[in-house]
Coordinates of N, CA and C in Angstrom, one line a residue:
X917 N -25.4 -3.0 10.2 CA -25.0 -2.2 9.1 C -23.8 -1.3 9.5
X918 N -22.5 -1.3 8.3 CA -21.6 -0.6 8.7 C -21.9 1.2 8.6
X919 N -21.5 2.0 9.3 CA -21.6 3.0 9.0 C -20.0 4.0 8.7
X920 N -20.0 4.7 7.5 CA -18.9 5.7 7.6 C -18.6 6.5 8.2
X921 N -17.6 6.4 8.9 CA -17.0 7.4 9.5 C -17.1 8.9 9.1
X922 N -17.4 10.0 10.2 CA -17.7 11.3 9.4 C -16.5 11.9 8.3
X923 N -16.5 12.9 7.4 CA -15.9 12.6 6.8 C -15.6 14.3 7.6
X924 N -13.9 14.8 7.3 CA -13.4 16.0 7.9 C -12.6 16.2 7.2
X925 N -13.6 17.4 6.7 CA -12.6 18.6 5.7 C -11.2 19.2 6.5
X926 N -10.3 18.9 5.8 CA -9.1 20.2 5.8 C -9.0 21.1 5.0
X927 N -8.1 21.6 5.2 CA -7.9 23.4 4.6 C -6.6 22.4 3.0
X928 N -6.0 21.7 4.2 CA -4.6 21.2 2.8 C -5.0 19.9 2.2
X929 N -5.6 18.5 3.0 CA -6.2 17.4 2.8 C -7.1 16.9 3.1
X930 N -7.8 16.2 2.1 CA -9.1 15.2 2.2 C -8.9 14.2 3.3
X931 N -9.6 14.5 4.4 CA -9.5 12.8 5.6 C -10.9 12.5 5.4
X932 N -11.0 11.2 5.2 CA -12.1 10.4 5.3 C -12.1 9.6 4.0
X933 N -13.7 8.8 4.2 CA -14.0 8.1 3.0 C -14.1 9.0 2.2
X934 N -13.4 9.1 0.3 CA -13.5 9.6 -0.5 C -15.0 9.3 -1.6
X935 N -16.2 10.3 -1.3 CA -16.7 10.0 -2.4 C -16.7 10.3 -3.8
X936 N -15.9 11.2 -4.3 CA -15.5 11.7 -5.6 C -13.8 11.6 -5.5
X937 N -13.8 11.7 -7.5 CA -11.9 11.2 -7.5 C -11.8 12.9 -7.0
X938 N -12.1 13.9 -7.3 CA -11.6 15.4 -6.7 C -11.4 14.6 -5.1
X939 N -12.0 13.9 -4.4 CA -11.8 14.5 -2.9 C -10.8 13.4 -2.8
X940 N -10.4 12.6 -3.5 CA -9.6 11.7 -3.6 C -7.8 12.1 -4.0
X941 N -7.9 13.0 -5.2 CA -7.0 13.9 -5.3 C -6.0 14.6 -4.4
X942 N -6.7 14.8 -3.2 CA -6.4 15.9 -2.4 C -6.0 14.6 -1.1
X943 N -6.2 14.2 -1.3 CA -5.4 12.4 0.0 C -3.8 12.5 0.1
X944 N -3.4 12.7 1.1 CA -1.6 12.2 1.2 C -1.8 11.2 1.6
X945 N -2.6 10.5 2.4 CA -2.3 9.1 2.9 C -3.5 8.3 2.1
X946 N -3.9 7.1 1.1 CA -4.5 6.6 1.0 C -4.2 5.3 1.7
X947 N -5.6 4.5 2.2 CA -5.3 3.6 2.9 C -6.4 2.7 2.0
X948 N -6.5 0.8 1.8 CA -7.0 0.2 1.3 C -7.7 -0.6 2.7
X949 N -9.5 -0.2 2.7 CA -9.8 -1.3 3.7 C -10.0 -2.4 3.8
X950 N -9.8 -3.1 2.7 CA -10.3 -4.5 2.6 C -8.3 -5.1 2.9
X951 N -7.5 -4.6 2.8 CA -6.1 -5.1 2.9 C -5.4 -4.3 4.3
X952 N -5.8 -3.3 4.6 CA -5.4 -3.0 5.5 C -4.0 -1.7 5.4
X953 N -3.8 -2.2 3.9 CA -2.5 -1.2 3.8 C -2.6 0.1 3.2
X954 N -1.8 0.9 3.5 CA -2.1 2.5 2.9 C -0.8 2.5 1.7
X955 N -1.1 3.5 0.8 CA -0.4 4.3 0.1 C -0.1 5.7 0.1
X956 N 1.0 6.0 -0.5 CA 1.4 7.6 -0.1 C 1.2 8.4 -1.4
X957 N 0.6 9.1 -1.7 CA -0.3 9.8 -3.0 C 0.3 9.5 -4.0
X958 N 1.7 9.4 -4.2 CA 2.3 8.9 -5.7 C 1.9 7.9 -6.2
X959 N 1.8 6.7 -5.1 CA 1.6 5.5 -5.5 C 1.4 5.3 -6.9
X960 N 1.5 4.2 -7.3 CA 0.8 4.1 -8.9 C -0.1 3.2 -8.3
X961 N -0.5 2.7 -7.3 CA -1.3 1.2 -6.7 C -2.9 1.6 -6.8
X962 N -3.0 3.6 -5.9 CA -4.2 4.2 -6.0 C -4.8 4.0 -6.3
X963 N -4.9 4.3 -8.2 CA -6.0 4.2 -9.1 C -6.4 2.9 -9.2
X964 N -5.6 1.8 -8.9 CA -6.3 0.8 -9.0 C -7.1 0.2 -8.1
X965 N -7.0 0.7 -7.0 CA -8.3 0.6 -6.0 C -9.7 1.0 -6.1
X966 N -10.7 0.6 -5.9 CA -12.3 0.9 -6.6 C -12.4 1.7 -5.1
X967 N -12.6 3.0 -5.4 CA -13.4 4.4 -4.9 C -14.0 3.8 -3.2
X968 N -14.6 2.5 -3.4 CA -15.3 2.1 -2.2 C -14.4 1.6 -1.0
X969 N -13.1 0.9 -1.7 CA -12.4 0.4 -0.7 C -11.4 1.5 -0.3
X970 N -11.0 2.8 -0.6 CA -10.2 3.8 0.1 C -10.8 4.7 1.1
X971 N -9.8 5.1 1.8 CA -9.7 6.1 3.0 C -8.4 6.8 3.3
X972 N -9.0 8.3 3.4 CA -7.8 8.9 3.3 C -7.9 9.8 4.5
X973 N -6.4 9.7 4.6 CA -5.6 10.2 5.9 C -4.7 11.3 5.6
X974 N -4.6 12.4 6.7 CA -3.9 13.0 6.6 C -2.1 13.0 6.0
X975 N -2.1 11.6 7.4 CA -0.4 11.8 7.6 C -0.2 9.9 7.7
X976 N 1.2 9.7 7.3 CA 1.6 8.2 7.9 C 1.3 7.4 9.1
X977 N 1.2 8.7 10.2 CA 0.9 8.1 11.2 C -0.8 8.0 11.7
X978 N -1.1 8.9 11.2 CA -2.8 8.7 11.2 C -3.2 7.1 10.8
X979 N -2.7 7.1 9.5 CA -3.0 5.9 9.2 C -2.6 4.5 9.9
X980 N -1.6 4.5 10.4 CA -1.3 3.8 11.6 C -1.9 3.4 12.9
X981 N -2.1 4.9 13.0 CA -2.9 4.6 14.6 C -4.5 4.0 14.0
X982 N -4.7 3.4 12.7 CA -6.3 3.2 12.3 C -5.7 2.3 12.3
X983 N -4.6 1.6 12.5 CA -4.3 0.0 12.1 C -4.1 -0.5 10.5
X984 N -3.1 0.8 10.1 CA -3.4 0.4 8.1 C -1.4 0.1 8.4
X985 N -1.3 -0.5 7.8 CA 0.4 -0.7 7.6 C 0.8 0.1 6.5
X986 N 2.6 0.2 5.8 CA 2.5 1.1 4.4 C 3.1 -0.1 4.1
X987 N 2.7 0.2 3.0 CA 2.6 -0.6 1.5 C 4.5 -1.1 1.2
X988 N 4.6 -2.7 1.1 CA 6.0 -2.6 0.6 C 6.6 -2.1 -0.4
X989 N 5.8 -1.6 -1.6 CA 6.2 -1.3 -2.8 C 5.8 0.0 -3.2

């Protein structure tokens, strides 16, 4: 059984698995687990990802060192 990563409050961004859109809101780096690639909060790609497959990161490079690429578009 997979387990979630703890989830770690910040003072400015949400890091972790997001379980509500509020803590989702508060993401600068969204990352998609089933693809591997992240988005950067403007994205328009975001909302179209289902709540289960995101993870959010602080910064570009966070998400990187988890092995998430950025997004070409």
């Amino acid at each position: 059984t997979l387990c979630a990563p703890p989830v770690i409050p910040s003072a400015e961004f949400f890091v972790g698995i997001p379980k509500t859109r509020s803590q989702l809101r508060r993401c600068a780096v969204v990352g998609n687990h089933n693809s591997r690639i992240y988005h950067l909060k403007e994205s328009q790609y975001i909302p179209k990802m289902s709540l289960q497959k995101k993870k959010c990161f602080a910064t570009e490079a966070d998400a990187q060192a988890a092995g998430f690429r950025k997004s070409k578009r």
